[in-house]
mmCIF file of C-alpha atoms in Angstrom:
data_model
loop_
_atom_site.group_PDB
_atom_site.id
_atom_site.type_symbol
_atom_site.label_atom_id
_atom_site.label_comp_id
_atom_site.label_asym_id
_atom_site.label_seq_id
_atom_site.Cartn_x
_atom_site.Cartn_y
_atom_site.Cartn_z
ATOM 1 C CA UNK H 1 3.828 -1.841 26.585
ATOM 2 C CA UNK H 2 2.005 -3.655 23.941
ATOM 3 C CA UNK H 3 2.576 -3.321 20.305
ATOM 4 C CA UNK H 4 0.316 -1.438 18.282
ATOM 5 C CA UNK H 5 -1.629 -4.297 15.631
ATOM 6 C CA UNK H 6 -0.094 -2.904 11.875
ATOM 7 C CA UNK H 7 -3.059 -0.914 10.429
ATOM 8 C CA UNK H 8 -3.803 -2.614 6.786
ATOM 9 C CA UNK H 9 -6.928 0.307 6.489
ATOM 10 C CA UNK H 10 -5.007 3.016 7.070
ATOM 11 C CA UNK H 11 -1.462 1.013 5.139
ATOM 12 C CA UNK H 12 -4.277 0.775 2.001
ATOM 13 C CA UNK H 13 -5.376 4.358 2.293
ATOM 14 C CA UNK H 14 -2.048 5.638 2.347
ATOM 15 C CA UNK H 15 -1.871 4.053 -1.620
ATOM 16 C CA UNK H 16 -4.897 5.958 -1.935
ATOM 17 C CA UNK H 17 -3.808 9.358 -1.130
ATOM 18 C CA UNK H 18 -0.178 8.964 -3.047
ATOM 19 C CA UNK H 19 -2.674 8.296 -6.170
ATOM 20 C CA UNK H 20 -4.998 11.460 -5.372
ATOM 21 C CA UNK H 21 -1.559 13.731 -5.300
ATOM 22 C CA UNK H 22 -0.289 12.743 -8.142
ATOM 23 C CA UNK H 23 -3.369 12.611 -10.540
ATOM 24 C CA UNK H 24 -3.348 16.276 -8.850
ATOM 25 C CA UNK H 25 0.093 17.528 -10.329
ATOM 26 C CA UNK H 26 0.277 15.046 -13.239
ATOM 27 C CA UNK H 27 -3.105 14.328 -14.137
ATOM 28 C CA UNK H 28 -3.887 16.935 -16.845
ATOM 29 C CA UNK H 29 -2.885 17.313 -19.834
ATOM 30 C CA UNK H 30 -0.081 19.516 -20.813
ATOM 31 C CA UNK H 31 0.461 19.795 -24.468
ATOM 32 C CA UNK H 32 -2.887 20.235 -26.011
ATOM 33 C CA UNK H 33 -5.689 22.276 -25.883
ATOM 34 C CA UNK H 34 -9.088 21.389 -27.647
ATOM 35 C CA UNK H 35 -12.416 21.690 -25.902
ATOM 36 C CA UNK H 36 -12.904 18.452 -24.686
ATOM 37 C CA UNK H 37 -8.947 18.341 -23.421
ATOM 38 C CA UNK H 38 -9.895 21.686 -21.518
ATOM 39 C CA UNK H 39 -12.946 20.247 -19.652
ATOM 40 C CA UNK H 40 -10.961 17.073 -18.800
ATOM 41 C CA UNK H 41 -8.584 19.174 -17.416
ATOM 42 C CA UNK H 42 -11.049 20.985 -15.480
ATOM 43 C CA UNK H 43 -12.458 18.218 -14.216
ATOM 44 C CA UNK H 44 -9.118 16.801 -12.985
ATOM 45 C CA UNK H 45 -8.726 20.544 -11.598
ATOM 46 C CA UNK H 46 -11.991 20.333 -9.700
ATOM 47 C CA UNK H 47 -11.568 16.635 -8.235
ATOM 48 C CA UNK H 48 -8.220 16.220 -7.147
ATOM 49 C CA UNK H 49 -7.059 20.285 -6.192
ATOM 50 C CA UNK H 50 -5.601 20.138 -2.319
ATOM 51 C CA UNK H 51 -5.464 16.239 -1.996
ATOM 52 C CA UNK H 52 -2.831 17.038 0.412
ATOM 53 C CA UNK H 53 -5.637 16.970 2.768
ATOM 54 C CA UNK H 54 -5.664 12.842 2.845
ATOM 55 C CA UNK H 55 -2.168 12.546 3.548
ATOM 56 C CA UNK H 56 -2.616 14.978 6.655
ATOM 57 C CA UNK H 57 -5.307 13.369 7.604
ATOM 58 C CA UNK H 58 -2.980 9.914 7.513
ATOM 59 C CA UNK H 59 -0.397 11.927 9.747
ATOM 60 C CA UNK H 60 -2.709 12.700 11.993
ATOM 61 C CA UNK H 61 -4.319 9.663 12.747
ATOM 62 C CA UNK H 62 -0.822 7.408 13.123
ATOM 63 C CA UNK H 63 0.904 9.953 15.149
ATOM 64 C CA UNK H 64 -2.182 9.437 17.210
ATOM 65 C CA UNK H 65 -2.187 5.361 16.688
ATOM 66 C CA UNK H 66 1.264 5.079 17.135
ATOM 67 C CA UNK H 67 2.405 7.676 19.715
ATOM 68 C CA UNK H 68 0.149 8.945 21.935
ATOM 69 C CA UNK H 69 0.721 5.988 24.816
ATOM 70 C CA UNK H 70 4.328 6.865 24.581
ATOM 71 C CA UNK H 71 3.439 9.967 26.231
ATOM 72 C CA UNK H 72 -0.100 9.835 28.815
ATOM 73 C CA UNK H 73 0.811 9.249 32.156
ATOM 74 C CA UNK H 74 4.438 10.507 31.973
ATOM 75 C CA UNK H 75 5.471 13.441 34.426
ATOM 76 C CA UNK H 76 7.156 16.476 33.191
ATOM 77 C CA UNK H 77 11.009 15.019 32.932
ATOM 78 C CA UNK H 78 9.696 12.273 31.280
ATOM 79 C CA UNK H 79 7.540 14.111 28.832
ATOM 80 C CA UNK H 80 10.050 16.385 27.533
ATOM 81 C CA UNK H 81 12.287 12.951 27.408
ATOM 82 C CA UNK H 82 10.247 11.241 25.278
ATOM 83 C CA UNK H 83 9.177 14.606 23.094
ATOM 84 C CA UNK H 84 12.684 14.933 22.025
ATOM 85 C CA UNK H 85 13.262 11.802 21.041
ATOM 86 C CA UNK H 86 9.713 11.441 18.982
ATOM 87 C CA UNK H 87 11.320 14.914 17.341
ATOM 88 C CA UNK H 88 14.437 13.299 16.263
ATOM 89 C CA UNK H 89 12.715 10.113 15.143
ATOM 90 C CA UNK H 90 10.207 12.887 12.865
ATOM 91 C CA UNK H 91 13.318 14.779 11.465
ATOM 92 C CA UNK H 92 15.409 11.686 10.379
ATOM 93 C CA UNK H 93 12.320 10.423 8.817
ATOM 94 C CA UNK H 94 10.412 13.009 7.381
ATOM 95 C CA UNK H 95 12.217 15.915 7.183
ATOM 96 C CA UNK H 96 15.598 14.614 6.231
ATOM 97 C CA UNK H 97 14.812 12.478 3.027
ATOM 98 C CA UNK H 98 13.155 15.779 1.521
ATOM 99 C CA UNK H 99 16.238 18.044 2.247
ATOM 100 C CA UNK H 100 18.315 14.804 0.784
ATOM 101 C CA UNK H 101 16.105 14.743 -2.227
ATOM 102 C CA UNK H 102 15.978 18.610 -2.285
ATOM 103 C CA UNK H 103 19.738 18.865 -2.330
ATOM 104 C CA UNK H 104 20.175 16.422 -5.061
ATOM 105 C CA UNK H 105 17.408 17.962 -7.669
ATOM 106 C CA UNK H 106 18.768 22.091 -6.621
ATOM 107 C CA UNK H 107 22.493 20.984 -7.241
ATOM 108 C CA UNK H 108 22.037 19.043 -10.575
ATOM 109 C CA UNK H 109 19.272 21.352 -11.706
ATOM 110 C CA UNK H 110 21.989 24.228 -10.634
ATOM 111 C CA UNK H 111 24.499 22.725 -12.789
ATOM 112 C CA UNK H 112 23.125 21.952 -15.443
ATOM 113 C CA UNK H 113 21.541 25.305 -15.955
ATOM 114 C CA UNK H 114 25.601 26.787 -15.349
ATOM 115 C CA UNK H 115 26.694 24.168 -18.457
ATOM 116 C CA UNK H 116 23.795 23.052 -20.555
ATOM 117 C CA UNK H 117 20.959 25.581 -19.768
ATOM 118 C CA UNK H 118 18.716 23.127 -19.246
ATOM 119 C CA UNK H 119 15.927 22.412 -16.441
ATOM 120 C CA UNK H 120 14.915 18.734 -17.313
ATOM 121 C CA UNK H 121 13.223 18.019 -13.691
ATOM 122 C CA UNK H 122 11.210 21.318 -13.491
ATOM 123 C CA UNK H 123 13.446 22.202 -10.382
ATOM 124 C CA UNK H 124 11.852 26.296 -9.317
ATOM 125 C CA UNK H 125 15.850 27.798 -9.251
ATOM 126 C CA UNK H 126 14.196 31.299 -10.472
ATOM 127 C CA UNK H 127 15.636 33.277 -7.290
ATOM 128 C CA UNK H 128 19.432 31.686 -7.823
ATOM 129 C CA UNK H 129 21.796 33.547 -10.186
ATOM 130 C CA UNK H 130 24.643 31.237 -11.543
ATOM 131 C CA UNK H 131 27.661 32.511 -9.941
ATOM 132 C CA UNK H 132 28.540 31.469 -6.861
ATOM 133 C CA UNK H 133 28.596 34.059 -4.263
ATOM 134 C CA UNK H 134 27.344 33.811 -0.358
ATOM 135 C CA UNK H 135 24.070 35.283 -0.422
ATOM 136 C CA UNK H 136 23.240 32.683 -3.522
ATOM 137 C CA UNK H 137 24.469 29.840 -1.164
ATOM 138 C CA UNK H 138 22.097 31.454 1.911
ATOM 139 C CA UNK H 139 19.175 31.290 -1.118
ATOM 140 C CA UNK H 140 19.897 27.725 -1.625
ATOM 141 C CA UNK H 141 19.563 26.778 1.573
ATOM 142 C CA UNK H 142 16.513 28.524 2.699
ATOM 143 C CA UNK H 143 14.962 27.127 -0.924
ATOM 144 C CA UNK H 144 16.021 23.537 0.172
ATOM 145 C CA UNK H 145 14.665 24.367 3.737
ATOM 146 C CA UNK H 146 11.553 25.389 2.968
ATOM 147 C CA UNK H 147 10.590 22.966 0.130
ATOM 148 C CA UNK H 148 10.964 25.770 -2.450
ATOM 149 C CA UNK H 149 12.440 23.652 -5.600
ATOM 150 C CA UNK H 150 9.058 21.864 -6.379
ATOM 151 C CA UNK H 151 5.304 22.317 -5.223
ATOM 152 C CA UNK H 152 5.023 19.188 -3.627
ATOM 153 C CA UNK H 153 7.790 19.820 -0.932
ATOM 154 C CA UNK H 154 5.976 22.715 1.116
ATOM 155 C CA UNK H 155 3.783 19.909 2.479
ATOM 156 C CA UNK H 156 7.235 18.786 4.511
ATOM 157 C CA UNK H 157 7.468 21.817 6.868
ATOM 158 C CA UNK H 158 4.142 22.167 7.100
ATOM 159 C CA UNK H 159 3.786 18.593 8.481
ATOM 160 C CA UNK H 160 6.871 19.439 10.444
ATOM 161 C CA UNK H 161 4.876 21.752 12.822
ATOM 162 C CA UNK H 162 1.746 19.586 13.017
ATOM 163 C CA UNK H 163 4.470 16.805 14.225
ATOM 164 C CA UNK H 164 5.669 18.944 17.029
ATOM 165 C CA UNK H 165 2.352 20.330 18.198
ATOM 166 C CA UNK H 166 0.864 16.630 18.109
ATOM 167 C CA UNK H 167 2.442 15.572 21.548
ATOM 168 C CA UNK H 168 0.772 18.318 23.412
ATOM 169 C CA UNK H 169 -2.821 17.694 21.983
ATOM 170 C CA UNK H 170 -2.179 13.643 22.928
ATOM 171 C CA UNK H 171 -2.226 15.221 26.594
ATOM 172 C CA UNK H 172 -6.597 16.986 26.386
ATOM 173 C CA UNK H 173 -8.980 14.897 27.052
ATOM 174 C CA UNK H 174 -11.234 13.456 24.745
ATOM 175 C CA UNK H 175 -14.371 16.227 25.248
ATOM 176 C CA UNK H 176 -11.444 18.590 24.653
ATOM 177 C CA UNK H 177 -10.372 16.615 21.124
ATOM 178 C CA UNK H 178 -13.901 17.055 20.526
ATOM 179 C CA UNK H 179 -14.152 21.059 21.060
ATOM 180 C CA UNK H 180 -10.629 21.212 19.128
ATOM 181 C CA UNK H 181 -12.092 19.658 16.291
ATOM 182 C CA UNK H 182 -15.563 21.550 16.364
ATOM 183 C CA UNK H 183 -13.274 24.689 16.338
ATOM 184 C CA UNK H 184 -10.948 24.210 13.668
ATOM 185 C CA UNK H 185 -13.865 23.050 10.975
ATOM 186 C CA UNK H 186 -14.773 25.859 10.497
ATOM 187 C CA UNK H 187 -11.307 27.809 9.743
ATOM 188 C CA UNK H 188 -10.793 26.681 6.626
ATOM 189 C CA UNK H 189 -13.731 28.550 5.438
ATOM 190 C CA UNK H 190 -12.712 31.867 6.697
ATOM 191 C CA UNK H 191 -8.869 31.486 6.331
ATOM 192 C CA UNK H 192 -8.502 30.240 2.684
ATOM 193 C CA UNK H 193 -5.520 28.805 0.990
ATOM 194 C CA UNK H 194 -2.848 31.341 -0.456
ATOM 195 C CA UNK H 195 -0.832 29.946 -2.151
ATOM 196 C CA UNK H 196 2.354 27.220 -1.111
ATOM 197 C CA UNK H 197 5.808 28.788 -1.520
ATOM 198 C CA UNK H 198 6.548 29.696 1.490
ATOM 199 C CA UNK H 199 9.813 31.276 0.360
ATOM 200 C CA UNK H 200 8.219 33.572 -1.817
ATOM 201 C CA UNK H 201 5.043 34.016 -0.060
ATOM 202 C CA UNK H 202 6.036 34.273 3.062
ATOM 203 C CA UNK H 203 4.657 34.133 6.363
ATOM 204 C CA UNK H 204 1.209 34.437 5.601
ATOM 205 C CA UNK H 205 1.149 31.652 3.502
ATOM 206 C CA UNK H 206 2.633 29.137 5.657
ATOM 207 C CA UNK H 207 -0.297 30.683 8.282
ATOM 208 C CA UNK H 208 -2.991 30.222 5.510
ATOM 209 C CA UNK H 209 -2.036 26.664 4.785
ATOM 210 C CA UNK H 210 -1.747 25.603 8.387
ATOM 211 C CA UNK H 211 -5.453 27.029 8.968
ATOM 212 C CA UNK H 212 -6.216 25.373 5.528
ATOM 213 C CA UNK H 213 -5.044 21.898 5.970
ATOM 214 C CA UNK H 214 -4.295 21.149 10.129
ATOM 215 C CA UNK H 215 -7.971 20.751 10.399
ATOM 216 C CA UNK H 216 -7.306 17.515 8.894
ATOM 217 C CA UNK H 217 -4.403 16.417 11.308
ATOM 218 C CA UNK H 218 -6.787 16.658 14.185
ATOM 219 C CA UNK H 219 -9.736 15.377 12.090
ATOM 220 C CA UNK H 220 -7.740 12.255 11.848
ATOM 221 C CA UNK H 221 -6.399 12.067 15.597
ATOM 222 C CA UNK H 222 -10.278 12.060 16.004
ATOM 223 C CA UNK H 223 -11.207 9.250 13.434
ATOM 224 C CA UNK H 224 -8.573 7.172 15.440
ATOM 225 C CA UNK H 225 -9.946 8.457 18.721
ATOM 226 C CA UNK H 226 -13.858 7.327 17.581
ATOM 227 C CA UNK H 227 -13.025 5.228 14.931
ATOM 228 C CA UNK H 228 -16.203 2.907 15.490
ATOM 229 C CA UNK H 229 -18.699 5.980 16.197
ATOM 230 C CA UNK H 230 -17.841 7.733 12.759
ATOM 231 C CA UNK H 231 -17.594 4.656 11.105
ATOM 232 C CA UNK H 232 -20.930 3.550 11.948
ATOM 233 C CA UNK H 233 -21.818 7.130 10.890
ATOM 234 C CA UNK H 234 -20.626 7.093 7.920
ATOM 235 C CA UNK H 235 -21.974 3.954 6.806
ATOM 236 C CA UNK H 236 -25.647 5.152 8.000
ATOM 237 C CA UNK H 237 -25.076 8.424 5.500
ATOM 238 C CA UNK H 238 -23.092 7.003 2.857
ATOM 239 C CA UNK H 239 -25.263 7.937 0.031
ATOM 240 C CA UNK H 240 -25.787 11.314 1.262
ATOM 241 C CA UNK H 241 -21.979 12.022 1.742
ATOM 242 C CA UNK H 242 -21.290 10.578 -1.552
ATOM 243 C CA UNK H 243 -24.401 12.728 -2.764
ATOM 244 C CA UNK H 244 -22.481 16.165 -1.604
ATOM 245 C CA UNK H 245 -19.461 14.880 -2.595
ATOM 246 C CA UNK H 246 -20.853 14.660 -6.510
ATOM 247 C CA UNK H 247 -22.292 17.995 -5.784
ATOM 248 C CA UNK H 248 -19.342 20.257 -4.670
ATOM 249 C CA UNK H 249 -17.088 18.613 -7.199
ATOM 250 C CA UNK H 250 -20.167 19.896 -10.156
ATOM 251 C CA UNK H 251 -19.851 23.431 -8.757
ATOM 252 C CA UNK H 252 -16.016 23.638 -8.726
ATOM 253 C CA UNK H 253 -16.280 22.069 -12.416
ATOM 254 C CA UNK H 254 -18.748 24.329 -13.317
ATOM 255 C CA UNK H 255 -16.859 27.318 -11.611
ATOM 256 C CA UNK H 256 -14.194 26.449 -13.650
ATOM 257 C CA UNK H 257 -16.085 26.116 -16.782
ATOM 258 C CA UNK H 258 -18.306 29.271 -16.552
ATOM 259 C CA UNK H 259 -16.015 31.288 -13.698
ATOM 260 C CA UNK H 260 -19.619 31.684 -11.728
ATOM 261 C CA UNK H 261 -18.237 31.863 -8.381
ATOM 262 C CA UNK H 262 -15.528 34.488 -8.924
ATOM 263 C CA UNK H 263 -14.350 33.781 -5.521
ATOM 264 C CA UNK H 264 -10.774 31.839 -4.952
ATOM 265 C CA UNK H 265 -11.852 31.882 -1.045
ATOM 266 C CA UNK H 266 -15.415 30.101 -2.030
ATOM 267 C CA UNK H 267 -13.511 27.974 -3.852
ATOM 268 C CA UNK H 268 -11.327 26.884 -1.593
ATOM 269 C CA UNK H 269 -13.883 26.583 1.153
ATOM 270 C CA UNK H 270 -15.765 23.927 -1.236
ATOM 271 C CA UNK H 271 -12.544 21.987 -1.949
ATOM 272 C CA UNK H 272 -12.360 21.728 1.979
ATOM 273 C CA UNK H 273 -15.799 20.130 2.109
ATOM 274 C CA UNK H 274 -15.191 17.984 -1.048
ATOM 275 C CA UNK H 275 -11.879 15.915 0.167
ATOM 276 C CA UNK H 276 -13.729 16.080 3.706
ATOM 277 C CA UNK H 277 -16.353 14.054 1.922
ATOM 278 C CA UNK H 278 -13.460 11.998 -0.618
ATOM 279 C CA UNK H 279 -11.774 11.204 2.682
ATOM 280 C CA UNK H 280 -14.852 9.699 4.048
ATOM 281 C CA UNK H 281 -15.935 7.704 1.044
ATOM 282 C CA UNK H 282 -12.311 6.207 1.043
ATOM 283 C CA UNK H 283 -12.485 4.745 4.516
ATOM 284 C CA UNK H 284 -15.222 2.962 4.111
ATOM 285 C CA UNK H 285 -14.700 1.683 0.585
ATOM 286 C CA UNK H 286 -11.197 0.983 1.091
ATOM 287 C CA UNK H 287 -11.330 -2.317 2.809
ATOM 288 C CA UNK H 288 -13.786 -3.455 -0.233
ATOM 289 C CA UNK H 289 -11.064 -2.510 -3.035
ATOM 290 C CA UNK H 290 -8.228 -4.320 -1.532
ATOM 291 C CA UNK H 291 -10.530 -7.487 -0.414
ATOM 292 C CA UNK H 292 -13.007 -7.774 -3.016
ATOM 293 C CA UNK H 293 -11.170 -6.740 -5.826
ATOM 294 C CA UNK H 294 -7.438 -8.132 -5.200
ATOM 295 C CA UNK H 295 -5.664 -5.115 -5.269
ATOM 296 C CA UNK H 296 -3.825 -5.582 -1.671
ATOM 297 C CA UNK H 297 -0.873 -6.256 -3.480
ATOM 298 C CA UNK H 298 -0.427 -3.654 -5.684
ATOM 299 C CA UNK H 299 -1.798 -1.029 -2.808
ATOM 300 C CA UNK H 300 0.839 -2.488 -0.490
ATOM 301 C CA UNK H 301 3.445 -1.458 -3.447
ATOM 302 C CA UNK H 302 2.000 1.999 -3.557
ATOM 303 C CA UNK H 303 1.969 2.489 0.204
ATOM 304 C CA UNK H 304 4.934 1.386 1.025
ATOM 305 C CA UNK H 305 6.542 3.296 -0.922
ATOM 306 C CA UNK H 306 4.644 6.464 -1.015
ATOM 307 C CA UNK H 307 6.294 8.498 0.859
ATOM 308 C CA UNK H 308 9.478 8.162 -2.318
ATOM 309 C CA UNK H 309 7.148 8.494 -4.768
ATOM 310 C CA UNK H 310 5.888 11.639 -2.989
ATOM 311 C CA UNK H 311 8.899 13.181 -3.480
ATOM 312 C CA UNK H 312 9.849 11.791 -7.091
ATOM 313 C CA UNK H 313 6.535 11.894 -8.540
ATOM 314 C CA UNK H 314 7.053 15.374 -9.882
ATOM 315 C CA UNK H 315 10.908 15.746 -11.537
ATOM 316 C CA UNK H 316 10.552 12.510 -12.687
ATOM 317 C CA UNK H 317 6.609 12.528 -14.159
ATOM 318 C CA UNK H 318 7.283 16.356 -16.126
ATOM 319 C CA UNK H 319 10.559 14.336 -17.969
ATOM 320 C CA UNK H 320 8.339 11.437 -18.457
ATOM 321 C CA UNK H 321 5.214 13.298 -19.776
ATOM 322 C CA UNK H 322 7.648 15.542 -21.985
ATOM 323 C CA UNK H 323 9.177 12.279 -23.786
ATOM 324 C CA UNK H 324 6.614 10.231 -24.213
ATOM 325 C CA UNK H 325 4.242 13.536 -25.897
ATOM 326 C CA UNK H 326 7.184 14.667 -27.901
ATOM 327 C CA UNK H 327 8.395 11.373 -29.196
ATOM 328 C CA UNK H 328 4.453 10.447 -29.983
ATOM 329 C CA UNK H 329 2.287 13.270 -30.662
ATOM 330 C CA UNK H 330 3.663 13.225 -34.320
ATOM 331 C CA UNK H 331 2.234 10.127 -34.894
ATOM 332 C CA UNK H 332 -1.182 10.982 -33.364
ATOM 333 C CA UNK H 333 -3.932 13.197 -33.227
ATOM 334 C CA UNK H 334 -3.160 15.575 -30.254
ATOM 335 C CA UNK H 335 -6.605 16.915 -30.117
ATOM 336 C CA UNK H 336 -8.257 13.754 -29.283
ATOM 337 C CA UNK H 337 -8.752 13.371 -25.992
ATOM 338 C CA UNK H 338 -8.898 9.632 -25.883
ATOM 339 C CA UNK H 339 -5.647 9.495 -27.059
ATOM 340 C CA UNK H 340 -3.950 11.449 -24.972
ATOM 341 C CA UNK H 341 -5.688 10.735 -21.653
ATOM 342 C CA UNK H 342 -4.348 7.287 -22.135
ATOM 343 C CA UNK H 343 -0.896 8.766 -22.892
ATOM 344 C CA UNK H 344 -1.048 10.603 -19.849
ATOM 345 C CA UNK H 345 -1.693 7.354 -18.331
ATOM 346 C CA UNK H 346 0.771 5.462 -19.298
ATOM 347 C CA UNK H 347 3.041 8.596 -18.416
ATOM 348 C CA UNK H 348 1.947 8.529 -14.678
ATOM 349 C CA UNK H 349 2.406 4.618 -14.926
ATOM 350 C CA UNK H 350 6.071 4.710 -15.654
ATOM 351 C CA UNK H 351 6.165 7.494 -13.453
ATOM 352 C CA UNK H 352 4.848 5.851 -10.679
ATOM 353 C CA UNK H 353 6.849 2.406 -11.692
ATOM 354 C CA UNK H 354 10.634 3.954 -11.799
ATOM 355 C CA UNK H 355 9.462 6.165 -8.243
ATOM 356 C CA UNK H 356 9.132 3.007 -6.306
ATOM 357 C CA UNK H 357 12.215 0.881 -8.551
ATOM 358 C CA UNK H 358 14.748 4.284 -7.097
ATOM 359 C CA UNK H 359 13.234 3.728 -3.593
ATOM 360 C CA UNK H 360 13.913 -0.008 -4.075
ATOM 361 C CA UNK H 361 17.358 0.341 -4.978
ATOM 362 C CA UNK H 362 17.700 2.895 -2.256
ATOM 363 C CA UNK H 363 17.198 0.639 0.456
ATOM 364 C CA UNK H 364 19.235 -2.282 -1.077
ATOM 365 C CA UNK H 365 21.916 1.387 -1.084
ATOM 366 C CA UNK H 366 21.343 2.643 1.961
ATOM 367 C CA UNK H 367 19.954 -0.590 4.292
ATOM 368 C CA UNK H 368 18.518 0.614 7.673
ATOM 369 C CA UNK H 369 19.483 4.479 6.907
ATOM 370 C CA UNK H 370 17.135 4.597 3.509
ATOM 371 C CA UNK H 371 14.184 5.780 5.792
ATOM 372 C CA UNK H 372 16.534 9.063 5.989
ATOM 373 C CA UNK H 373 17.362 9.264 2.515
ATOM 374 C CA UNK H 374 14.003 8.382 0.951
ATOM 375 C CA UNK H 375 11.677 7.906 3.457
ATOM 376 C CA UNK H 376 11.335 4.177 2.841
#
């Protein structure tokens, strides 16, 4: 069997999508609140809400690159052979470096709460008690589990599921991939987003988000699937996908700004559309940004080691943000929002910068098994 030829597109979009989450969590501002820092933080709001959606959108098209020839044309035996080990492989390398990070932030965060009474990393610990009993150990590791310590982590389950379902929908056909996808787009619509915790919000919300956001798996087993045909799509109706981009990112601004919708469930339906057409725009575009503008070797930084910075971004960016806006806004004028957008800025910079230094160090740590530990 031949070896699949390394991706740089979808390598360079990955450093895309890391950037779109964390502008998401740590793009707006925190500790002021003037006009103009409220409608940049609406804006950020409105652009950058549910950017989770490019990074299943990645999963799905590389579990479709990557693995589906592992498993045509293999009879039953074989198939449930070559399922397990594609399971293993997904839990040692996805699921394992987030209970590993997980069980790191809970027991310090635990800990230092018992001694100091301090949460430093923004760790969610609000259903432990501090003494050590049974049923707090079961809560800590159905938290860990589940991805309850910090909203970033529910994405890890989530994906979890998509992973094991993916083998079975390598098997249809490709008119079959094609009904699939014509069925799920419009789900999202109907089935809105409730929420992430899927510890506190329980089933349902684990159901919502895997109607909200597995659209976007298959949408990008499809792209891989008919890469050239939507490509050459795409590129035909640039101006008008960019064009309804623009507009459903003005009415979720202007949602936000006047409350005119007074629908969550509208609102979520329009972020759907909006990081359908982000997604889109970023294909094309992103061959031109890392060939035209020299950036391949700063996106190869990012992508590489996205999947650490995923899980750092957050308990390391709140500590970040909080020094650097306690130790400066003293000095300037908190209510200008030049200022402290470029604060913010260099906050996400350092963020980003000591996220990718911890995975470096973790695989000069941890060699051949830092995949595992931080999923690099």
């Amino acid at each position: 069997m031949s070896e699949k030829k390394f991706n740089y597109e979808m390598h360079y979009f990955r450093a895309l999508a890391i950037l779109l989450i964390v502008c998401q969590h740590l793009g707006y501002i925190r500790y002021a609140n003037s006009p103009s820092i409220a409608v940049f933080n609406d804006v950020i709001f409105s652009l950058f809400t549910n950017s989770s959606a490019a990074f299943a959108f990645i999963a799905g098209y590389l579990a479709y690159y990557l693995e589906k020839k592992k498993f045509i044309k293999l009879d039953r035996f074989d198939f449930w052979n070559a399922y397990k080990s594609y399971v293993v492989k997904k839990i040692k390398n996805v699921y394992c470096p987030m209970v590993f990070v997980s069980l790191i932030l809970v027991l310090y965060t635990y800990f230092s709460l018992l001694y100091s009474h301090s949460n430093n990393f923004g760790v969610d610990v609000t259903r432990l008690d501090l003494n050590f009993s049974l049923s707090n150990l079961i809560n800590m590791i159905v938290m860990i589990a589940l991805g309850h310590e910090q909203g970033q982590f529910w994405y890890i389950p989530f994906t979890m599921v998509l992973f094991f379902l993916a083998p079975f929908l390598f098997l249809v056909s490709d008119k079959q991939l094609k009904y699939i996808s014509i069925c799920l787009f419009s789900l999202p619509i109907f089935v809105g987003r409730e929420g992430f915790d899927f510890y506190t919000g329980g089933f349902w919300c684990f159901v919502s988000n895997f109607c909200y956001f597995s659209p976007f798996f298959v949408y990008g087993m499809f792209f891989c699937r008919y890469e050239c045909e939507v490509r050459r799509w795409v590129l035909f109706n640039k101006y008008l996908i960019i064009c309804l981009f623009i507009f459903t990112t003005v009415l979720l601004f202007l949602n936000f700004r006047c409350g005119s919708l007074h629908s969550f469930p509208i609102m979520n339906a329009l972020w759907y559309f909006q990081k359908i057409f982000l997604i889109l725009i970023l294909l094309i575009f992103v061959e031109r940004l890392y060939k035209h503008l020299g950036l391949n070797k700063y996106l190869d930084i990012l992508a590489r080691y996205s999947f650490c910075i995923f899980f750092l971004h957050v308990c390391l960016g709140i500590p970040i943000i909080t020094l650097i806006f306690n130790k400066l806004l003293n000095y300037v004028d908190k209510n200008y929002l030049l200022t402290m957008v470029l604060l913010n800025i260099i906050a996400i910079c350092f963020t980003l910068l000591l996220s990718v230094l911890i995975g470096f160090l973790g695989k000069k740590i941890f060699g051949k098994r830092s995949r595992m530990f931080l999923g690099v």
